[in-house]
């Protein structure tokens, strides 16, 4: 204790931040693992593709609302608390009060509108019950995000991470437990609502209700939170609206061809189930690279504040280049062996999702780069431009998805692949537009030589995985590993690896050889 107290304040803060980073990173990894575990096990428990699609559609609506609430609320509360720690308790009290009103407003609106959304928008009355259950989830998330934002602002990262891990555990147990007991998609959603309410209650009991005191005015709060919320709505629209569009448009087409309403709704749920299975793997690059945004934002914001144009340009170039290579290293092998990847985790019937996965995963690469470019623009003080680009891209995705489903043949594999292509084109448009703005701002974006070399490496890795046998799980894993080797080896031979990267790899290889047991004599 004496040694710890003798540390300089900056050293103590640095150690605290490092420990916090480990806790938060661990919690994020646990959340990703549990989420993917749920998505892979749930289809087997629900039994049919249509039931999984029904659950996925309701979850799609909830995810968009929850992502917006969590991101905008957590960052807003954290910002005000960290900026005035002496008044943290008063800020907590005020934020809980406002979030309680917001949760009642949004949750109440979702409860009231659930019959209309299910019957008129999504063309499936069966969704009404789940959307009403979802109102509990959305309301709980609004308050929970406020409590977690308070912990984040006070830099109590360990407590924040423990709550997130606890919620991930409760969420997984609630969804899968109810489904395993035979309560179906509605039961699984009830398990989600129960876990959200329990973690919200636990977090409020832990942080308390705060005390009266000086806190920001509502106008100041909204001035910071409203742009964040608008940006998150648009960003999540680009990422997730395609599944809702598929659910509605497929039902419309079936009704126009003479199907009964219930049969049309079930067919649309089946398409949604297949598409959600493709999304499960297509989203992997974005989930893994998303942490980059937490690093590049403060980095570029700092150099922008200092007016260092060259450093800002170097930061943009390094962030975009590294992200592109990391994303394509994941996407190329998975796209090439997509049918084998689907067989690794899902029943055989879900192989119909493989063509959609092959296309959509490259769309997610474009979306991930767009998200990073938007974060860089936000750090440079241009958040409105990012939100505007995302809004335009969201509208384009909805239009392109609708056109792709209506103008093409209604068959599972071809329709889903067309839907994935339309969504990917919208994501690519968002990247090009944001990239153009970023280049005009900093004179930097994706280095064209890197883009060319990465494209060649991607094609070689894709066809390597595609041509290798991958019909069985072991074959699929081997094809993915070999294609990954082809991608990395191609980048090396094409000269993409920069000097410092070659030194790191050479040093690693020399250490590996030094530790390897040598044959006698």
Short mmCIF file of C-alpha atoms in Angstrom, two decimals:
data_model
loop_
_atom_site.label_atom_id
_atom_site.label_comp_id
_atom_site.label_asym_id
_atom_site.label_seq_id
_atom_site.Cartn_x
_atom_site.Cartn_y
_atom_site.Cartn_z
CA UNK A 1 0.00 0.00 0.00
CA UNK A 2 2.87 2.34 0.81
CA UNK A 3 4.50 1.59 -2.55
CA UNK A 4 1.24 2.17 -4.39
CA UNK A 5 0.64 5.47 -2.62
CA UNK A 6 4.12 6.65 -3.56
CA UNK A 7 3.43 6.34 -7.29
CA UNK A 8 3.03 9.61 -9.20
CA UNK A 9 -0.60 10.39 -10.03
CA UNK A 10 0.01 10.02 -13.78
CA UNK A 11 1.56 6.57 -13.30
CA UNK A 12 -1.33 5.50 -11.09
CA UNK A 13 -3.87 6.74 -13.67
CA UNK A 14 -2.05 4.93 -16.47
CA UNK A 15 -2.10 1.66 -14.54
CA UNK A 16 -5.76 2.15 -13.75
CA UNK A 17 -6.54 2.77 -17.42
CA UNK A 18 -4.59 -0.32 -18.49
CA UNK A 19 -6.44 -2.50 -16.00
CA UNK A 20 -9.70 -0.94 -17.10
CA UNK A 21 -8.89 -1.67 -20.75
CA UNK A 22 -8.28 -5.32 -19.89
CA UNK A 23 -11.58 -5.57 -18.02
CA UNK A 24 -13.59 -3.86 -20.74
CA UNK A 25 -11.90 -5.88 -23.50
CA UNK A 26 -12.57 -9.10 -21.60
CA UNK A 27 -16.21 -8.16 -21.12
CA UNK A 28 -16.54 -7.32 -24.82
CA UNK A 29 -15.00 -10.67 -25.79
CA UNK A 30 -17.36 -12.49 -23.42
CA UNK A 31 -20.34 -10.62 -24.88
CA UNK A 32 -19.36 -11.53 -28.45
CA UNK A 33 -18.79 -15.19 -27.54
CA UNK A 34 -22.09 -15.49 -25.67
CA UNK A 35 -24.02 -13.69 -28.42
CA UNK A 36 -22.64 -15.96 -31.11
CA UNK A 37 -23.24 -18.98 -28.92
CA UNK A 38 -26.87 -17.95 -28.58
CA UNK A 39 -27.27 -17.39 -32.32
CA UNK A 40 -25.77 -20.79 -33.12
CA UNK A 41 -27.67 -22.84 -30.53
CA UNK A 42 -31.08 -21.14 -30.74
CA UNK A 43 -32.03 -22.41 -34.25
CA UNK A 44 -31.60 -25.99 -33.06
CA UNK A 45 -33.79 -25.37 -30.01
CA UNK A 46 -36.55 -23.59 -31.92
CA UNK A 47 -36.67 -26.35 -34.52
CA UNK A 48 -37.80 -24.57 -37.69
CA UNK A 49 -36.21 -21.86 -39.81
CA UNK A 50 -39.48 -19.86 -39.71
CA UNK A 51 -39.52 -19.75 -35.88
CA UNK A 52 -35.89 -18.62 -35.86
CA UNK A 53 -36.77 -15.96 -38.43
CA UNK A 54 -39.68 -14.77 -36.29
CA UNK A 55 -37.36 -14.34 -33.31
CA UNK A 56 -34.70 -12.69 -35.51
CA UNK A 57 -37.17 -10.13 -36.89
CA UNK A 58 -38.32 -9.04 -33.43
CA UNK A 59 -34.71 -8.98 -32.26
CA UNK A 60 -33.83 -6.83 -35.26
CA UNK A 61 -36.27 -4.11 -34.14
CA UNK A 62 -35.02 -4.30 -30.55
CA UNK A 63 -31.34 -4.23 -31.54
CA UNK A 64 -31.68 -0.99 -33.51
CA UNK A 65 -33.44 0.75 -30.60
CA UNK A 66 -31.12 -0.69 -27.96
CA UNK A 67 -27.92 0.16 -29.83
CA UNK A 68 -29.05 3.76 -30.19
CA UNK A 69 -30.06 4.06 -26.53
CA UNK A 70 -26.95 2.41 -25.12
CA UNK A 71 -24.43 4.32 -27.25
CA UNK A 72 -25.98 7.77 -26.85
CA UNK A 73 -26.90 7.40 -23.17
CA UNK A 74 -23.68 5.75 -22.00
CA UNK A 75 -21.45 8.29 -23.75
CA UNK A 76 -23.55 11.24 -22.59
CA UNK A 77 -23.62 10.23 -18.92
CA UNK A 78 -19.94 9.27 -18.99
CA UNK A 79 -18.98 12.60 -20.57
CA UNK A 80 -20.79 14.74 -17.99
CA UNK A 81 -19.72 12.61 -15.02
CA UNK A 82 -16.05 12.51 -16.04
CA UNK A 83 -16.09 16.27 -16.61
CA UNK A 84 -17.50 17.06 -13.16
CA UNK A 85 -16.72 14.20 -10.77
CA UNK A 86 -17.51 16.38 -7.75
CA UNK A 87 -21.12 16.52 -8.98
CA UNK A 88 -21.27 12.91 -10.20
CA UNK A 89 -23.99 11.89 -7.75
CA UNK A 90 -26.25 14.75 -8.84
CA UNK A 91 -25.62 13.96 -12.51
CA UNK A 92 -26.51 10.33 -11.84
CA UNK A 93 -29.75 11.33 -10.15
CA UNK A 94 -30.71 13.61 -13.02
CA UNK A 95 -29.80 11.10 -15.74
CA UNK A 96 -31.77 8.32 -14.05
CA UNK A 97 -34.77 10.61 -13.85
CA UNK A 98 -34.54 11.55 -17.53
CA UNK A 99 -33.85 7.98 -18.61
CA UNK A 100 -36.83 6.72 -16.62
CA UNK A 101 -39.06 9.16 -18.50
CA UNK A 102 -37.42 8.19 -21.80
CA UNK A 103 -37.86 4.48 -21.10
CA UNK A 104 -41.52 5.02 -20.32
CA UNK A 105 -41.97 7.05 -23.50
CA UNK A 106 -40.17 4.67 -25.87
CA UNK A 107 -41.34 1.50 -24.15
CA UNK A 108 -44.91 2.78 -24.00
CA UNK A 109 -44.83 3.79 -27.66
CA UNK A 110 -43.51 0.37 -28.68
CA UNK A 111 -46.20 -1.36 -26.58
CA UNK A 112 -48.96 0.76 -28.14
CA UNK A 113 -47.64 0.50 -31.70
CA UNK A 114 -46.79 -3.21 -31.58
CA UNK A 115 -50.05 -4.40 -33.25
CA UNK A 116 -49.68 -1.81 -36.01
CA UNK A 117 -45.98 -2.53 -36.58
CA UNK A 118 -46.56 -6.27 -36.72
CA UNK A 119 -49.68 -6.26 -38.90
CA UNK A 120 -49.18 -3.23 -41.16
CA UNK A 121 -45.39 -2.78 -41.40
CA UNK A 122 -43.98 -6.31 -41.01
CA UNK A 123 -47.17 -8.10 -42.16
CA UNK A 124 -47.06 -10.72 -39.40
CA UNK A 125 -49.53 -10.46 -36.46
CA UNK A 126 -47.51 -13.10 -34.56
CA UNK A 127 -44.84 -10.47 -33.92
CA UNK A 128 -47.21 -8.30 -31.86
CA UNK A 129 -46.68 -10.20 -28.60
CA UNK A 130 -42.90 -10.24 -28.97
CA UNK A 131 -42.75 -6.53 -29.77
CA UNK A 132 -44.78 -5.78 -26.65
CA UNK A 133 -42.38 -7.89 -24.63
CA UNK A 134 -39.60 -5.93 -26.32
CA UNK A 135 -40.92 -2.73 -24.74
CA UNK A 136 -39.66 -4.07 -21.40
CA UNK A 137 -36.24 -4.73 -22.94
CA UNK A 138 -35.96 -1.25 -24.44
CA UNK A 139 -37.12 0.47 -21.26
CA UNK A 140 -34.70 -1.53 -19.13
CA UNK A 141 -31.78 -0.81 -21.45
CA UNK A 142 -32.39 2.94 -21.25
CA UNK A 143 -31.98 2.97 -17.46
CA UNK A 144 -29.20 0.35 -17.41
CA UNK A 145 -27.14 2.42 -19.86
CA UNK A 146 -27.38 5.40 -17.52
CA UNK A 147 -25.99 3.39 -14.59
CA UNK A 148 -23.18 1.95 -16.72
CA UNK A 149 -22.37 5.41 -18.08
CA UNK A 150 -21.98 6.62 -14.49
CA UNK A 151 -19.53 3.79 -13.72
CA UNK A 152 -17.61 4.54 -16.92
CA UNK A 153 -17.38 8.24 -16.13
CA UNK A 154 -16.06 7.44 -12.64
CA UNK A 155 -13.56 5.06 -14.29
CA UNK A 156 -14.91 2.13 -12.32
CA UNK A 157 -14.14 -0.13 -15.25
CA UNK A 158 -14.06 -3.35 -13.28
CA UNK A 159 -17.62 -2.86 -12.02
CA UNK A 160 -18.75 -1.86 -15.51
CA UNK A 161 -17.21 -4.99 -17.03
CA UNK A 162 -18.69 -7.24 -14.33
CA UNK A 163 -22.17 -5.91 -15.00
CA UNK A 164 -21.74 -6.43 -18.73
CA UNK A 165 -20.52 -9.99 -18.18
CA UNK A 166 -23.40 -10.63 -15.80
CA UNK A 167 -25.91 -9.32 -18.31
CA UNK A 168 -24.42 -11.42 -21.13
CA UNK A 169 -24.74 -14.49 -18.92
CA UNK A 170 -28.32 -13.74 -17.87
CA UNK A 171 -29.26 -12.95 -21.46
CA UNK A 172 -27.87 -16.23 -22.77
CA UNK A 173 -29.48 -18.29 -20.02
CA UNK A 174 -32.81 -16.52 -20.40
CA UNK A 175 -33.08 -16.94 -24.17
CA UNK A 176 -31.72 -20.46 -24.47
CA UNK A 177 -33.34 -21.68 -21.24
CA UNK A 178 -36.83 -20.67 -22.31
CA UNK A 179 -36.31 -22.12 -25.78
CA UNK A 180 -34.97 -25.38 -24.35
CA UNK A 181 -38.06 -25.71 -22.15
CA UNK A 182 -40.22 -25.60 -25.27
CA UNK A 183 -41.66 -22.08 -24.98
CA UNK A 184 -40.67 -21.21 -28.56
CA UNK A 185 -39.69 -17.84 -29.97
CA UNK A 186 -42.03 -15.90 -27.67
CA UNK A 187 -40.63 -17.69 -24.63
CA UNK A 188 -37.07 -16.92 -25.73
CA UNK A 189 -37.97 -13.26 -26.03
CA UNK A 190 -39.55 -13.34 -22.56
CA UNK A 191 -36.27 -14.72 -21.24
CA UNK A 192 -34.47 -11.78 -22.83
CA UNK A 193 -36.88 -9.29 -21.24
CA UNK A 194 -36.50 -10.89 -17.80
CA UNK A 195 -32.69 -10.73 -18.00
CA UNK A 196 -32.78 -7.07 -19.11
CA UNK A 197 -35.08 -6.11 -16.24
CA UNK A 198 -32.99 -7.98 -13.65
CA UNK A 199 -29.69 -6.41 -14.73
CA UNK A 200 -31.29 -2.96 -14.83
CA UNK A 201 -32.61 -3.40 -11.30
CA UNK A 202 -29.27 -4.73 -10.07
CA UNK A 203 -27.30 -1.86 -11.61
CA UNK A 204 -29.57 0.79 -10.06
CA UNK A 205 -29.35 -0.88 -6.65
CA UNK A 206 -25.55 -0.91 -6.99
CA UNK A 207 -24.96 2.70 -8.08
CA UNK A 208 -27.88 4.14 -6.11
CA UNK A 209 -30.25 6.92 -7.09
CA UNK A 210 -27.80 9.77 -6.56
CA UNK A 211 -28.29 12.94 -4.53
CA UNK A 212 -29.67 16.40 -5.30
CA UNK A 213 -27.09 18.89 -6.48
CA UNK A 214 -25.68 20.80 -9.43
CA UNK A 215 -26.15 19.04 -12.79
CA UNK A 216 -26.25 20.00 -16.50
CA UNK A 217 -29.42 21.54 -17.88
CA UNK A 218 -31.59 19.52 -20.25
CA UNK A 219 -30.57 21.78 -23.14
CA UNK A 220 -26.88 20.99 -22.64
CA UNK A 221 -27.65 17.31 -22.30
CA UNK A 222 -29.66 17.18 -25.52
CA UNK A 223 -27.06 19.24 -27.40
CA UNK A 224 -24.57 16.44 -26.79
CA UNK A 225 -26.86 13.36 -26.85
CA UNK A 226 -29.16 14.20 -29.78
CA UNK A 227 -26.47 14.18 -32.52
CA UNK A 228 -25.10 10.93 -31.09
CA UNK A 229 -28.55 9.35 -31.19
CA UNK A 230 -29.21 10.53 -34.74
CA UNK A 231 -25.87 9.15 -35.94
CA UNK A 232 -26.49 5.81 -34.22
CA UNK A 233 -29.97 5.53 -35.74
CA UNK A 234 -28.57 6.06 -39.23
CA UNK A 235 -25.56 3.78 -38.66
CA UNK A 236 -27.72 0.93 -37.36
CA UNK A 237 -30.16 1.52 -40.20
CA UNK A 238 -27.42 0.81 -42.75
CA UNK A 239 -26.35 -2.29 -40.82
CA UNK A 240 -29.67 -3.91 -39.90
CA UNK A 241 -32.64 -2.63 -41.89
CA UNK A 242 -32.23 -5.23 -44.64
CA UNK A 243 -33.70 -8.05 -42.54
CA UNK A 244 -36.87 -6.07 -41.77
CA UNK A 245 -37.17 -5.15 -45.45
CA UNK A 246 -36.89 -8.82 -46.41
CA UNK A 247 -39.57 -9.78 -43.89
CA UNK A 248 -42.05 -7.28 -45.31
CA UNK A 249 -41.31 -7.53 -49.04
CA UNK A 250 -41.31 -11.34 -49.19
CA UNK A 251 -44.68 -11.36 -47.42
CA UNK A 252 -46.01 -8.77 -49.87
CA UNK A 253 -44.89 -10.80 -52.89
CA UNK A 254 -46.42 -13.98 -51.47
CA UNK A 255 -49.74 -12.20 -50.82
CA UNK A 256 -49.74 -10.79 -54.36
CA UNK A 257 -49.29 -14.32 -55.69
CA UNK A 258 -52.36 -15.54 -53.84
CA UNK A 259 -50.94 -16.99 -50.60
CA UNK A 260 -53.00 -16.82 -47.43
CA UNK A 261 -51.80 -14.16 -44.95
CA UNK A 262 -50.56 -16.73 -42.44
CA UNK A 263 -48.68 -18.70 -45.12
CA UNK A 264 -47.15 -15.50 -46.51
CA UNK A 265 -45.99 -14.42 -43.04
CA UNK A 266 -44.45 -17.83 -42.38
CA UNK A 267 -42.63 -17.80 -45.72
CA UNK A 268 -41.24 -14.35 -44.93
CA UNK A 269 -40.12 -15.58 -41.50
CA UNK A 270 -38.32 -18.45 -43.19
CA UNK A 271 -36.42 -16.06 -45.45
CA UNK A 272 -35.60 -13.91 -42.42
CA UNK A 273 -34.29 -16.98 -40.59
CA UNK A 274 -31.97 -17.91 -43.43
CA UNK A 275 -30.74 -14.34 -43.80
CA UNK A 276 -30.11 -13.97 -40.07
CA UNK A 277 -27.97 -17.11 -40.16
CA UNK A 278 -25.86 -15.52 -42.91
CA UNK A 279 -25.61 -12.30 -40.89
CA UNK A 280 -24.27 -14.22 -37.89
CA UNK A 281 -21.00 -14.94 -39.69
CA UNK A 282 -21.01 -11.85 -41.92
CA UNK A 283 -21.00 -9.59 -38.85
CA UNK A 284 -17.83 -11.20 -37.42
CA UNK A 285 -15.39 -8.74 -39.09
CA UNK A 286 -17.34 -5.76 -37.77
CA UNK A 287 -17.56 -7.16 -34.25
CA UNK A 288 -13.82 -7.80 -34.14
CA UNK A 289 -12.72 -4.49 -35.68
CA UNK A 290 -15.24 -2.31 -33.82
CA UNK A 291 -12.79 -1.73 -30.97
CA UNK A 292 -10.60 0.25 -33.38
CA UNK A 293 -13.11 3.11 -33.16
CA UNK A 294 -12.39 3.50 -29.43
CA UNK A 295 -8.70 4.00 -30.27
CA UNK A 296 -8.78 6.19 -33.37
CA UNK A 297 -11.35 8.69 -32.05
CA UNK A 298 -9.25 10.15 -29.21
CA UNK A 299 -6.09 9.86 -31.31
CA UNK A 300 -7.39 11.91 -34.22
CA UNK A 301 -9.28 14.31 -31.92
CA UNK A 302 -6.05 15.08 -30.09
CA UNK A 303 -3.98 15.81 -33.21
CA UNK A 304 -6.87 17.84 -34.66
CA UNK A 305 -6.94 19.97 -31.51
CA UNK A 306 -3.18 20.54 -31.86
CA UNK A 307 -3.55 21.46 -35.52
CA UNK A 308 -1.00 18.83 -36.60
CA UNK A 309 -2.11 18.17 -40.20
CA UNK A 310 0.65 15.66 -40.99
CA UNK A 311 -0.05 13.60 -37.87
CA UNK A 312 -3.78 13.62 -38.62
CA UNK A 313 -3.05 12.40 -42.15
CA UNK A 314 -0.78 9.62 -40.87
CA UNK A 315 -3.39 8.55 -38.29
CA UNK A 316 -6.11 8.33 -40.95
CA UNK A 317 -3.88 6.37 -43.32
CA UNK A 318 -2.70 3.90 -40.67
CA UNK A 319 -6.21 3.32 -39.30
CA UNK A 320 -7.79 2.72 -42.71
CA UNK A 321 -4.92 0.59 -44.04
CA UNK A 322 -4.68 -1.67 -41.00
CA UNK A 323 -8.44 -2.08 -40.77
CA UNK A 324 -8.77 -2.99 -44.47
CA UNK A 325 -6.13 -5.72 -44.23
CA UNK A 326 -7.55 -7.14 -41.00
CA UNK A 327 -11.11 -7.17 -42.35
CA UNK A 328 -10.22 -8.84 -45.65
CA UNK A 329 -8.09 -11.42 -43.84
CA UNK A 330 -11.31 -12.61 -42.18
CA UNK A 331 -13.74 -12.07 -45.05
CA UNK A 332 -11.90 -13.72 -47.96
CA UNK A 333 -11.58 -17.26 -46.51
CA UNK A 334 -15.11 -17.22 -45.05
CA UNK A 335 -16.64 -16.06 -48.34
CA UNK A 336 -14.79 -18.73 -50.33
CA UNK A 337 -15.84 -21.58 -48.03
CA UNK A 338 -19.25 -20.18 -47.08
CA UNK A 339 -21.16 -23.44 -47.43
CA UNK A 340 -18.64 -25.21 -45.22
CA UNK A 341 -18.83 -22.39 -42.67
CA UNK A 342 -22.62 -22.73 -42.48
CA UNK A 343 -22.28 -26.50 -41.96
CA UNK A 344 -19.87 -25.90 -39.09
CA UNK A 345 -22.58 -24.35 -36.93
CA UNK A 346 -26.05 -24.88 -38.38
CA UNK A 347 -28.22 -27.78 -39.52
CA UNK A 348 -27.88 -28.74 -43.20
CA UNK A 349 -30.98 -26.79 -44.24
CA UNK A 350 -29.22 -23.49 -43.47
CA UNK A 351 -26.70 -24.06 -46.28
CA UNK A 352 -29.23 -22.13 -48.39
CA UNK A 353 -27.76 -19.03 -46.65
CA UNK A 354 -24.25 -19.66 -48.03
CA UNK A 355 -24.55 -17.52 -51.23
CA UNK A 356 -25.82 -14.59 -49.16
CA UNK A 357 -22.92 -14.98 -46.74
CA UNK A 358 -20.37 -14.95 -49.59
CA UNK A 359 -21.64 -11.55 -50.71
CA UNK A 360 -22.72 -9.91 -47.45
CA UNK A 361 -19.43 -10.40 -45.64
CA UNK A 362 -17.71 -8.11 -48.18
CA UNK A 363 -20.49 -5.59 -47.65
CA UNK A 364 -19.71 -5.70 -43.93
CA UNK A 365 -16.06 -5.01 -44.75
CA UNK A 366 -17.19 -1.82 -46.52
CA UNK A 367 -19.53 -0.96 -43.64
CA UNK A 368 -16.77 -1.47 -41.06
CA UNK A 369 -14.44 0.84 -42.98
CA UNK A 370 -17.27 3.36 -43.24
CA UNK A 371 -17.77 3.19 -39.45
CA UNK A 372 -14.06 3.84 -38.90
CA UNK A 373 -14.03 6.68 -41.44
CA UNK A 374 -17.07 8.19 -39.70
CA UNK A 375 -15.32 7.92 -36.33
CA UNK A 376 -12.32 9.72 -37.78
CA UNK A 377 -14.60 12.47 -39.13
CA UNK A 378 -16.26 12.75 -35.71
CA UNK A 379 -12.84 13.10 -34.11
CA UNK A 380 -12.01 15.84 -36.61
CA UNK A 381 -15.15 17.72 -35.55
CA UNK A 382 -17.40 16.78 -38.52
CA UNK A 383 -20.11 14.58 -36.88
CA UNK A 384 -22.98 16.03 -38.93
CA UNK A 385 -21.32 14.90 -42.16
CA UNK A 386 -21.01 11.33 -40.85
CA UNK A 387 -24.66 11.25 -39.83
CA UNK A 388 -25.77 12.71 -43.17
CA UNK A 389 -23.85 10.08 -45.13
CA UNK A 390 -25.31 7.32 -42.95
CA UNK A 391 -28.85 8.70 -43.43
CA UNK A 392 -28.46 8.74 -47.22
CA UNK A 393 -26.99 5.22 -47.17
CA UNK A 394 -29.87 3.93 -45.01
CA UNK A 395 -32.43 5.19 -47.54
CA UNK A 396 -30.40 3.69 -50.38
CA UNK A 397 -30.22 0.29 -48.63
CA UNK A 398 -34.00 0.19 -48.16
CA UNK A 399 -34.63 1.13 -51.80
CA UNK A 400 -32.02 -1.28 -53.20
CA UNK A 401 -33.19 -4.19 -51.00
CA UNK A 402 -36.80 -3.70 -52.04
CA UNK A 403 -35.87 -3.53 -55.72
CA UNK A 404 -33.61 -6.60 -55.51
CA UNK A 405 -36.36 -8.75 -53.98
CA UNK A 406 -39.12 -7.50 -56.30
CA UNK A 407 -37.21 -7.60 -59.59
CA UNK A 408 -35.51 -10.95 -59.06
CA UNK A 409 -36.93 -14.48 -58.81
CA UNK A 410 -38.36 -15.41 -55.40
CA UNK A 411 -36.14 -18.35 -54.47
CA UNK A 412 -34.25 -18.82 -51.23
CA UNK A 413 -30.67 -18.84 -52.46
CA UNK A 414 -30.99 -16.33 -55.31
CA UNK A 415 -33.27 -13.90 -53.46
CA UNK A 416 -31.09 -13.88 -50.37
CA UNK A 417 -27.94 -13.39 -52.46
CA UNK A 418 -29.63 -10.48 -54.30
CA UNK A 419 -30.64 -8.97 -50.97
CA UNK A 420 -27.07 -9.29 -49.68
CA UNK A 421 -25.72 -7.68 -52.87
CA UNK A 422 -28.13 -4.73 -52.63
CA UNK A 423 -27.22 -4.16 -48.98
CA UNK A 424 -23.51 -4.42 -49.77
CA UNK A 425 -23.80 -1.84 -52.56
CA UNK A 426 -25.46 0.56 -50.11
CA UNK A 427 -22.64 -0.01 -47.64
CA UNK A 428 -20.04 0.52 -50.36
CA UNK A 429 -21.75 3.78 -51.33
CA UNK A 430 -21.54 4.95 -47.70
CA UNK A 431 -17.82 4.11 -47.61
CA UNK A 432 -17.06 5.93 -50.86
CA UNK A 433 -19.00 9.01 -49.79
CA UNK A 434 -17.44 9.13 -46.30
CA UNK A 435 -14.03 8.41 -47.80
CA UNK A 436 -14.39 11.31 -50.19
CA UNK A 437 -15.25 13.67 -47.34
CA UNK A 438 -12.37 12.30 -45.26
CA UNK A 439 -9.92 12.76 -48.14
CA UNK A 440 -11.03 16.34 -48.73
CA UNK A 441 -10.57 17.01 -45.01
CA UNK A 442 -7.19 15.33 -44.44
CA UNK A 443 -5.83 14.47 -47.92
CA UNK A 444 -5.69 10.83 -46.75
CA UNK A 445 -7.86 7.74 -47.06
CA UNK A 446 -7.07 4.22 -48.28
CA UNK A 447 -3.64 4.03 -49.95
CA UNK A 448 -4.32 2.93 -53.53
CA UNK A 449 -1.35 0.53 -53.59
CA UNK A 450 -2.66 -1.19 -50.46
CA UNK A 451 -6.13 -1.42 -52.02
CA UNK A 452 -4.71 -3.02 -55.18
CA UNK A 453 -2.51 -5.53 -53.37
CA UNK A 454 -5.25 -6.42 -50.89
CA UNK A 455 -7.67 -7.01 -53.78
CA UNK A 456 -5.26 -9.47 -55.42
CA UNK A 457 -4.65 -11.27 -52.11
CA UNK A 458 -8.41 -11.42 -51.48
CA UNK A 459 -9.12 -13.03 -54.86
CA UNK A 460 -6.38 -15.62 -54.34
CA UNK A 461 -7.60 -16.45 -50.82
CA UNK A 462 -11.24 -16.60 -51.92
CA UNK A 463 -10.62 -19.04 -54.76
CA UNK A 464 -8.25 -21.11 -52.61
CA UNK A 465 -10.98 -21.63 -50.02
CA UNK A 466 -13.66 -22.10 -52.69
CA UNK A 467 -11.75 -24.73 -54.69
CA UNK A 468 -10.54 -26.72 -51.70
CA UNK A 469 -12.97 -29.36 -50.36
CA UNK A 470 -15.02 -27.86 -47.50
CA UNK A 471 -18.16 -29.99 -47.35
CA UNK A 472 -17.32 -31.46 -43.94
CA UNK A 473 -16.38 -29.60 -40.73
CA UNK A 474 -12.73 -30.70 -40.71
CA UNK A 475 -12.38 -29.91 -44.41
CA UNK A 476 -13.93 -26.48 -43.86
CA UNK A 477 -11.50 -25.64 -41.05
CA UNK A 478 -8.55 -26.77 -43.18
CA UNK A 479 -9.76 -24.74 -46.17
CA UNK A 480 -10.13 -21.63 -43.99
CA UNK A 481 -6.64 -22.07 -42.53
CA UNK A 482 -4.98 -22.59 -45.91
CA UNK A 483 -6.83 -19.66 -47.48
CA UNK A 484 -5.70 -17.46 -44.60
CA UNK A 485 -2.12 -18.52 -45.30
CA UNK A 486 -2.59 -17.68 -48.97
CA UNK A 487 -3.90 -14.20 -48.08
CA UNK A 488 -1.04 -13.35 -45.72
CA UNK A 489 1.58 -14.89 -47.98
CA UNK A 490 0.28 -12.95 -50.97
CA UNK A 491 0.49 -9.66 -49.08
CA UNK A 492 4.07 -10.48 -48.11
CA UNK A 493 5.13 -11.41 -51.65
CA UNK A 494 3.38 -8.38 -53.13
CA UNK A 495 5.38 -6.14 -50.81
CA UNK A 496 2.44 -4.84 -48.76
CA UNK A 497 4.11 -5.55 -45.41
CA UNK A 498 5.80 -2.34 -44.31
CA UNK A 499 9.34 -2.22 -42.93
CA UNK A 500 8.41 -2.28 -39.26
CA UNK A 501 5.91 -5.08 -39.85
CA UNK A 502 8.55 -7.19 -41.59
CA UNK A 503 10.90 -6.63 -38.67
CA UNK A 504 8.26 -7.74 -36.17
CA UNK A 505 7.44 -10.89 -38.16
CA UNK A 506 11.11 -11.71 -38.72
CA UNK A 507 11.84 -11.32 -35.01
CA UNK A 508 8.88 -13.52 -34.14
CA UNK A 509 10.01 -16.19 -36.60
CA UNK A 510 13.57 -16.16 -35.25
CA UNK A 511 12.32 -16.56 -31.67
CA UNK A 512 10.03 -19.38 -32.75
CA UNK A 513 12.93 -21.21 -34.45
CA UNK A 514 15.16 -20.68 -31.41
CA UNK A 515 12.56 -22.31 -29.15
CA UNK A 516 11.89 -25.23 -31.49
CA UNK A 517 13.52 -28.54 -30.40
CA UNK A 518 16.42 -29.42 -32.67
CA UNK A 519 16.95 -33.02 -33.86
CA UNK A 520 19.92 -34.80 -32.22
CA UNK A 521 23.23 -34.54 -34.10
#
